Short mmCIF file of C-alpha atoms and ligand atoms in Angstrom, two decimals:
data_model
loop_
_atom_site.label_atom_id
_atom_site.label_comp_id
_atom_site.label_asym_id
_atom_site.label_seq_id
_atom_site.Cartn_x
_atom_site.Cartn_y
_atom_site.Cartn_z
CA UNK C 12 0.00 0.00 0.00
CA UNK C 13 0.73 2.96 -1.03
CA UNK C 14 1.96 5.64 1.94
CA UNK C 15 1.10 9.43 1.99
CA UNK C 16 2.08 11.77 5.04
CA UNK C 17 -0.24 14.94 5.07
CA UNK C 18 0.67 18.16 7.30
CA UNK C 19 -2.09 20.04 8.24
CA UNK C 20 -4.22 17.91 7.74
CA UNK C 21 -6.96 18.86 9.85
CA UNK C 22 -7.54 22.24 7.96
CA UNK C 23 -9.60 22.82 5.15
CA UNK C 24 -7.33 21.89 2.72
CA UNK C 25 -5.14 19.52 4.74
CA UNK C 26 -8.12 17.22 5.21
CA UNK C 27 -9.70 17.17 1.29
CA UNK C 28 -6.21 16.34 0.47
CA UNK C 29 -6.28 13.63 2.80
CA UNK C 30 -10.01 12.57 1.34
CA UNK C 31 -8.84 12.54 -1.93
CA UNK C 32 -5.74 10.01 -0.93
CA UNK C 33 -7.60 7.89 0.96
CA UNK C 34 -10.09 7.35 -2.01
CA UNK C 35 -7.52 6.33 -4.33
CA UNK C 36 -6.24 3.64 -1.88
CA UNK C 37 -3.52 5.44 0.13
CA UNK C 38 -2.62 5.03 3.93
CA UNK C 39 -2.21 8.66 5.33
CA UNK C 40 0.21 9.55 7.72
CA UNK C 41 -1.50 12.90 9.05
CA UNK C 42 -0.04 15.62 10.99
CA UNK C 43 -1.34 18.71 12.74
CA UNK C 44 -0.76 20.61 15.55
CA UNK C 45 -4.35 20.11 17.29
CA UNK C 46 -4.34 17.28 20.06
CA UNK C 47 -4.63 13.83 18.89
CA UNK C 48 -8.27 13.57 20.27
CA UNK C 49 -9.25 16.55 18.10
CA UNK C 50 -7.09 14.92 15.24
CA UNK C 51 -8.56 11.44 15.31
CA UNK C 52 -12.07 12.64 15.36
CA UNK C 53 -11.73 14.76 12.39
CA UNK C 54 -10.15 11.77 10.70
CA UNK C 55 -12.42 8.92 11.97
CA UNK C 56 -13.91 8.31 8.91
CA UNK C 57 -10.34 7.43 6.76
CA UNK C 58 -9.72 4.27 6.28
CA UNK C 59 -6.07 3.50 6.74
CA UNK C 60 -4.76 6.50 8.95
CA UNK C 61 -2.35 7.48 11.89
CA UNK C 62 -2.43 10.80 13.37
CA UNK C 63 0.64 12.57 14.55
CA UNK C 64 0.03 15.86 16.82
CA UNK C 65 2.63 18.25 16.17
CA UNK C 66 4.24 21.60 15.71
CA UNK C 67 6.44 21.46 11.81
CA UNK C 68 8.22 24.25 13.85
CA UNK C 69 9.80 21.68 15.95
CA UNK C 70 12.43 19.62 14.47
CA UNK C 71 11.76 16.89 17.20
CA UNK C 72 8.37 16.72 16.06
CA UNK C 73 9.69 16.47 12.68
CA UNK C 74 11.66 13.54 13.66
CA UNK C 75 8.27 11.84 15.53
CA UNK C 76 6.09 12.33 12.51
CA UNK C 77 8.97 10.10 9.67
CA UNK C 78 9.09 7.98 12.63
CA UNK C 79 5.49 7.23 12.73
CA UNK C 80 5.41 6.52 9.02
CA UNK C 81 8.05 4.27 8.82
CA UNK C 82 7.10 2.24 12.28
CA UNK C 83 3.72 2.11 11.21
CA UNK C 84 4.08 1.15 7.73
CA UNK C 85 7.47 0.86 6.55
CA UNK C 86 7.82 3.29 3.83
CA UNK C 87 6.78 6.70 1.81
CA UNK C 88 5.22 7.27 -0.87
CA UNK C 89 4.06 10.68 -0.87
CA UNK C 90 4.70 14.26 0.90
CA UNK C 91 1.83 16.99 0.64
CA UNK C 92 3.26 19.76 2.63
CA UNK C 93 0.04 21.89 3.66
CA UNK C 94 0.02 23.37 6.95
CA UNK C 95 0.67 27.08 7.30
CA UNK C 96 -0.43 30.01 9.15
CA UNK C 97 -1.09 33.46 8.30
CA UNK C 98 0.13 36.66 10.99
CA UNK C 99 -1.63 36.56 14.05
CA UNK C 100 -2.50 40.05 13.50
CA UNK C 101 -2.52 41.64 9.53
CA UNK C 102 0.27 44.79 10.37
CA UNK C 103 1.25 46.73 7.59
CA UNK C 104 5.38 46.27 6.57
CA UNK C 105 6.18 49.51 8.29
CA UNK C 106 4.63 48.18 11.60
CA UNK C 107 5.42 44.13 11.69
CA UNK C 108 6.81 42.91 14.76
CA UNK C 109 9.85 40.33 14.00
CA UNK C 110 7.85 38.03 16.61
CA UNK C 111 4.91 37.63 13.89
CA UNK C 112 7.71 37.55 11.19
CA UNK C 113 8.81 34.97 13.08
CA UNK C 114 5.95 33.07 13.88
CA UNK C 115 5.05 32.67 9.99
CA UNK C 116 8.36 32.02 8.71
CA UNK C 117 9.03 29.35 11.42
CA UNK C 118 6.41 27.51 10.02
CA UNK C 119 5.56 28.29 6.71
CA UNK C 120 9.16 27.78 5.29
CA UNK C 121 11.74 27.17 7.93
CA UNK C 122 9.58 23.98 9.22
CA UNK C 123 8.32 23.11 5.88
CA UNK C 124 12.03 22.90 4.24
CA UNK C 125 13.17 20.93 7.13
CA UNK C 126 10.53 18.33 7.44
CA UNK C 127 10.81 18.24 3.64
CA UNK C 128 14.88 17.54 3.78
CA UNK C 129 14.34 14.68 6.45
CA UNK C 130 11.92 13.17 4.19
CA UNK C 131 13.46 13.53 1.09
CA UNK C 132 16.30 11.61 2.56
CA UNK C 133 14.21 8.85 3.27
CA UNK C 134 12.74 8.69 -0.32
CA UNK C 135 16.71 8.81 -1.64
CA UNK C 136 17.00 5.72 0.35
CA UNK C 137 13.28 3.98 -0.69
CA UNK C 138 15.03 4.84 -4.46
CA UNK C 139 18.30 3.24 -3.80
CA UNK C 140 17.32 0.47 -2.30
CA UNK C 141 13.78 -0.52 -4.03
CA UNK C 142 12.92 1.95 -6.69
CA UNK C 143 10.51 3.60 -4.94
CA UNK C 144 9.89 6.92 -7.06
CA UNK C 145 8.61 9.51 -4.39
CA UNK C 146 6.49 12.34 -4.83
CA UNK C 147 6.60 15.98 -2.78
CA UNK C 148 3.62 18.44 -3.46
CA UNK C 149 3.93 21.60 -1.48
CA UNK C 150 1.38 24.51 -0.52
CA UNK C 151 2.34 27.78 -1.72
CA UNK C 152 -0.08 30.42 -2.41
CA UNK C 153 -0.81 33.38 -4.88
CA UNK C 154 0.83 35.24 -1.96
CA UNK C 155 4.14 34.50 -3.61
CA UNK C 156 3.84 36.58 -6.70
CA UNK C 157 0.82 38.97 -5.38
CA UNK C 158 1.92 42.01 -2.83
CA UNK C 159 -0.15 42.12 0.04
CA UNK C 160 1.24 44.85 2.43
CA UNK C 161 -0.25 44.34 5.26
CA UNK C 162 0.93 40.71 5.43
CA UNK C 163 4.41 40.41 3.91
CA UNK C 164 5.47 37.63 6.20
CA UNK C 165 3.07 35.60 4.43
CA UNK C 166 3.92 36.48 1.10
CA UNK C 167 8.11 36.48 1.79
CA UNK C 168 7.48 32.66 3.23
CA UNK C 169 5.09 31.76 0.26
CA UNK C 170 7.68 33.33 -2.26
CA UNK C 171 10.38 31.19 -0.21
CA UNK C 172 7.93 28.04 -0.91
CA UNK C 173 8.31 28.60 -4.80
CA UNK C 174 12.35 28.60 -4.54
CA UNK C 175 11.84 25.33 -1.88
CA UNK C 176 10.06 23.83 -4.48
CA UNK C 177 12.29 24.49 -7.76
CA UNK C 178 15.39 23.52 -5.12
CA UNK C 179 14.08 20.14 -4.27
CA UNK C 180 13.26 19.49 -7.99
CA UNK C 181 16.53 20.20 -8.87
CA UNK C 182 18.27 18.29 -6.14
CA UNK C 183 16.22 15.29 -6.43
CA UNK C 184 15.46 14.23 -9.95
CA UNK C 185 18.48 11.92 -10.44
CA UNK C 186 16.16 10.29 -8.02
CA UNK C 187 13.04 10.04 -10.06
CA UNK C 188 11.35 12.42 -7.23
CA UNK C 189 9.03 15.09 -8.77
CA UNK C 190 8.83 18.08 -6.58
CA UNK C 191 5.82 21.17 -7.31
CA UNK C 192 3.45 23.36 -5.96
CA UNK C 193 0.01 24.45 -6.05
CA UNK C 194 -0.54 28.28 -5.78
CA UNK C 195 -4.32 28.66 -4.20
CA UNK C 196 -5.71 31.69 -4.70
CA UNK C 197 -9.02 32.63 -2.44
CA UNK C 198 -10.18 29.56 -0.92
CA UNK C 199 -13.01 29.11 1.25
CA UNK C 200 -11.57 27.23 4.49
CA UNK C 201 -10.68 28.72 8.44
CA UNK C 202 -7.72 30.66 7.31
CA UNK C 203 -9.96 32.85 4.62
CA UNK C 204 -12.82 32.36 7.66
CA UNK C 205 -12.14 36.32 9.35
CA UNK C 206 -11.99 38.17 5.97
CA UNK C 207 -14.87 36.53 4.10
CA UNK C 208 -16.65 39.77 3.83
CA UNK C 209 -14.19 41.07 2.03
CA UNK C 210 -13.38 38.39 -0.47
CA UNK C 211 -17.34 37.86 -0.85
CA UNK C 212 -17.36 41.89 -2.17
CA UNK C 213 -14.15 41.18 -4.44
CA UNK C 214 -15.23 38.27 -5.98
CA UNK C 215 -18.89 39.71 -6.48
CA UNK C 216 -16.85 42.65 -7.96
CA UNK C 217 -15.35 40.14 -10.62
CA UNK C 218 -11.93 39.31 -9.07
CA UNK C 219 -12.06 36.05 -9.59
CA UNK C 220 -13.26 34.93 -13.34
CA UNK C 221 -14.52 31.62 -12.75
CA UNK C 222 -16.86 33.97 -10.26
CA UNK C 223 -16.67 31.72 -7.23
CA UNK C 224 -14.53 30.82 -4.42
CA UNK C 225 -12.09 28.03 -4.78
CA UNK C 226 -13.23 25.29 -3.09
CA UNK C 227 -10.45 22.44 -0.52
CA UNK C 228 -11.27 19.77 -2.67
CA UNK C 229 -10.00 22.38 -5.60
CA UNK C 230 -6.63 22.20 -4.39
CA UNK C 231 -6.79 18.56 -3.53
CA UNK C 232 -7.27 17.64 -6.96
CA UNK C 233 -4.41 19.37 -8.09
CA UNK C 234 -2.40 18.11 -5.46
CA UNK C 235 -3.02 14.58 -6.16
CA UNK C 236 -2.45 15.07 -9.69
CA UNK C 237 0.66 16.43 -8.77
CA UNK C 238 1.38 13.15 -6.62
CA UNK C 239 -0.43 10.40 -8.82
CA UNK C 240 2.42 9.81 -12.08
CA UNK C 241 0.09 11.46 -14.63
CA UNK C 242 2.59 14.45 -14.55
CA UNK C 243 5.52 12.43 -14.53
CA UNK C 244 8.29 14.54 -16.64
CA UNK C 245 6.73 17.88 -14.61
CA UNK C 246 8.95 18.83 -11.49
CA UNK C 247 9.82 22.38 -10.33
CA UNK C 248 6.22 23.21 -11.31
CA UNK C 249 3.65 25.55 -9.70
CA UNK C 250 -0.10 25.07 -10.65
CA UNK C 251 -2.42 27.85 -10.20
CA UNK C 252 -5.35 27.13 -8.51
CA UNK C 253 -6.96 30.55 -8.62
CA UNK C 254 -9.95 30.48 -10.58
CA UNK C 255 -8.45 32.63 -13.15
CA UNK C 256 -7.60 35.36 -10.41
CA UNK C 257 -3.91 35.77 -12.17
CA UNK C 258 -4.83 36.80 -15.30
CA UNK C 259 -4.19 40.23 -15.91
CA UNK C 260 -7.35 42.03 -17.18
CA UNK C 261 -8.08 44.81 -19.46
N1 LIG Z 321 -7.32 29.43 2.21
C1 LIG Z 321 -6.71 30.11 1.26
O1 LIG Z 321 -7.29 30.99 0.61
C2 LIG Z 321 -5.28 29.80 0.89
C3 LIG Z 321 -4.74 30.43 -0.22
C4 LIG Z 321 -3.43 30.16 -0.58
C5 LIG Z 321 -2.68 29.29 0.17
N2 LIG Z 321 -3.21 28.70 1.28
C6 LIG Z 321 -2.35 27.78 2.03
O2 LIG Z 321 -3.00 26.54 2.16
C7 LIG Z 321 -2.48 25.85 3.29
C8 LIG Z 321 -3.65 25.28 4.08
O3 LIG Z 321 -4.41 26.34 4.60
P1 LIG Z 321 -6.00 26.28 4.75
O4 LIG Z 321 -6.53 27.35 3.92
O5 LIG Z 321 -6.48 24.89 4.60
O6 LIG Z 321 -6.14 26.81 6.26
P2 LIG Z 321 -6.48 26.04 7.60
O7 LIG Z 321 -6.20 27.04 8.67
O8 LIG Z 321 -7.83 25.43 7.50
O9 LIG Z 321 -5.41 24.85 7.65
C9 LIG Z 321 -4.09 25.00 8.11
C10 LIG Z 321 -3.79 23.82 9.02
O10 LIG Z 321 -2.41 23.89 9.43
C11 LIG Z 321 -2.36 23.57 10.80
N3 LIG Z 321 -1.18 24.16 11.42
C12 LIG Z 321 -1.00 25.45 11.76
N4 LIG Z 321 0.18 25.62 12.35
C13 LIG Z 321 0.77 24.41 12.39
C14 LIG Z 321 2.00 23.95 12.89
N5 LIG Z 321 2.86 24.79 13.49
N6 LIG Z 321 2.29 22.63 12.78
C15 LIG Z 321 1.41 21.78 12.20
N7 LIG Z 321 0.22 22.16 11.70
C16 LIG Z 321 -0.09 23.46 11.79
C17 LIG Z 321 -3.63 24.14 11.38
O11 LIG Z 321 -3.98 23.58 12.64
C18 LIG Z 321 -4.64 23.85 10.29
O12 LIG Z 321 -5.30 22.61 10.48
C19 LIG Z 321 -1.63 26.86 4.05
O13 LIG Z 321 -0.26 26.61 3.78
C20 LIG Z 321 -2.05 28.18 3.46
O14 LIG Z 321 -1.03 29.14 3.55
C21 LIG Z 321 -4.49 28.93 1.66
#
């Protein structure tokens, strides 16, 4: 069976992505930071699952999350590296404090490249020793290419994401490892929860031409696209997942 470790998987888009695996036959390997009662609730109805509660800031629990996937079933298959956070508070640049510049980076990029180098390793390995051709999918955003200035934290770990992602491509191919990225752009889940008011007026203003908020299961798709060998001579990729949002407009 096929192995898939998920990080933040209990968010909105953590836990379509860990739907959409589960239907096509994977065993998940989820990680969040909420407690492991929370976590295993949200999660009762996967099939073939273990929960790890954790912070991806923390290289220990780092370490604890490959462990669990390997002691519980031997191998990996897939990384889908979703969890993030956005600033506690939205400051403009002039104003951020480097504790929230901290706080997002810690996570969104510093934790995210680490957990990503540990398991990379272990796919080098799976590849050496039985051919195992791994897959990494990461989580950036349309933060990376679109200013925002009262959340640059955000959008300086997002842009970060995009180099992770060509990086790993490049380091890893000689191991048959495709590395990309989705780029959501507005998507309806409890990160997007505090400013729906103002995304509802923007996309009834005609932001968005596909007219509609982007949906979890939007980026889960992609993501297991990404992950499934249809794409399999496409690494260092992003995908869009935007709705047409990007498209500059006359
Ligand atoms: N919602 C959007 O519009 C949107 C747009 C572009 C990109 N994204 C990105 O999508 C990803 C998923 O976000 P979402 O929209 O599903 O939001 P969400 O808040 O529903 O999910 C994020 C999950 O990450 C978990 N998490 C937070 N800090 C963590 C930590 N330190 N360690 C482990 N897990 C942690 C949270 O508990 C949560 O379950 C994020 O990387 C986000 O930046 C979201």
């Amino acid at each position: 069976m096929k192995v898939a470790i998920i990080t933040g998987a209990v968010g909105g888009i953590g836990f379509a992505t860990v739907e959409k695996f589960d239907k096509e036959g994977y065993a998940i390997v989820a990680m969040d930071i909420v407690p492991s009662d929370v976590g295993n609730e949200r999660l009762a109805g996967i099939n073939d699952f273990v929960y790890v509660s954790g912070n991806l800031a923390s290289a220990d629990d780092r370490q604890a999350l490959v462990d669990a996937a390997i002691n519980t079933y031997g191998r990996i298959d897939v990384l889908v590296n979703v969890a993030g956070v956005a600033p506690r508070v939205r400051a403009d640049i002039l104003e951020m404090s480097e504790e929230s510049y901290d706080f997002v980076m810690d996570i969104n990029l510093k934790g995210t490249f680490f957990l990503t180098q540990l398991i990379a390793n272990q796919m080098v390995k799976q590849y050496k020793n039985e051919g195992i051709k791994g897959y990494i999918a990461n989580v950036s955003s349309c933060s990376a290419y679109t200013s925002s200035t009262n959340r640059g934290e955000y959008c300086m770990s997002k842009a970060g994401a995009t180099m992770m992602t060509k990086l790993f491509a490049d380091r890893l191919a000689e191991y048959g490892i495709t590395v990309n990225e989705i780029c959501p752009g507005i998507i309806a889940t409890g990160m997007t929860e505090k400013v729906k008011e103002k995304y509802d007026n923007l996309i009834a203003g005609g932001l968005v031409p596909l007219g509609r908020w982007g949906l979890p299961e939007d980026c889960a798709n992609a993501i297991y696209t990404l992950c499934s060998g249809m794409l399999g001579y496409t690494t260092g990729q992003s995908i869009i997942v935007d709705g047409g949002m990007h498209i500059q407009r006359l």
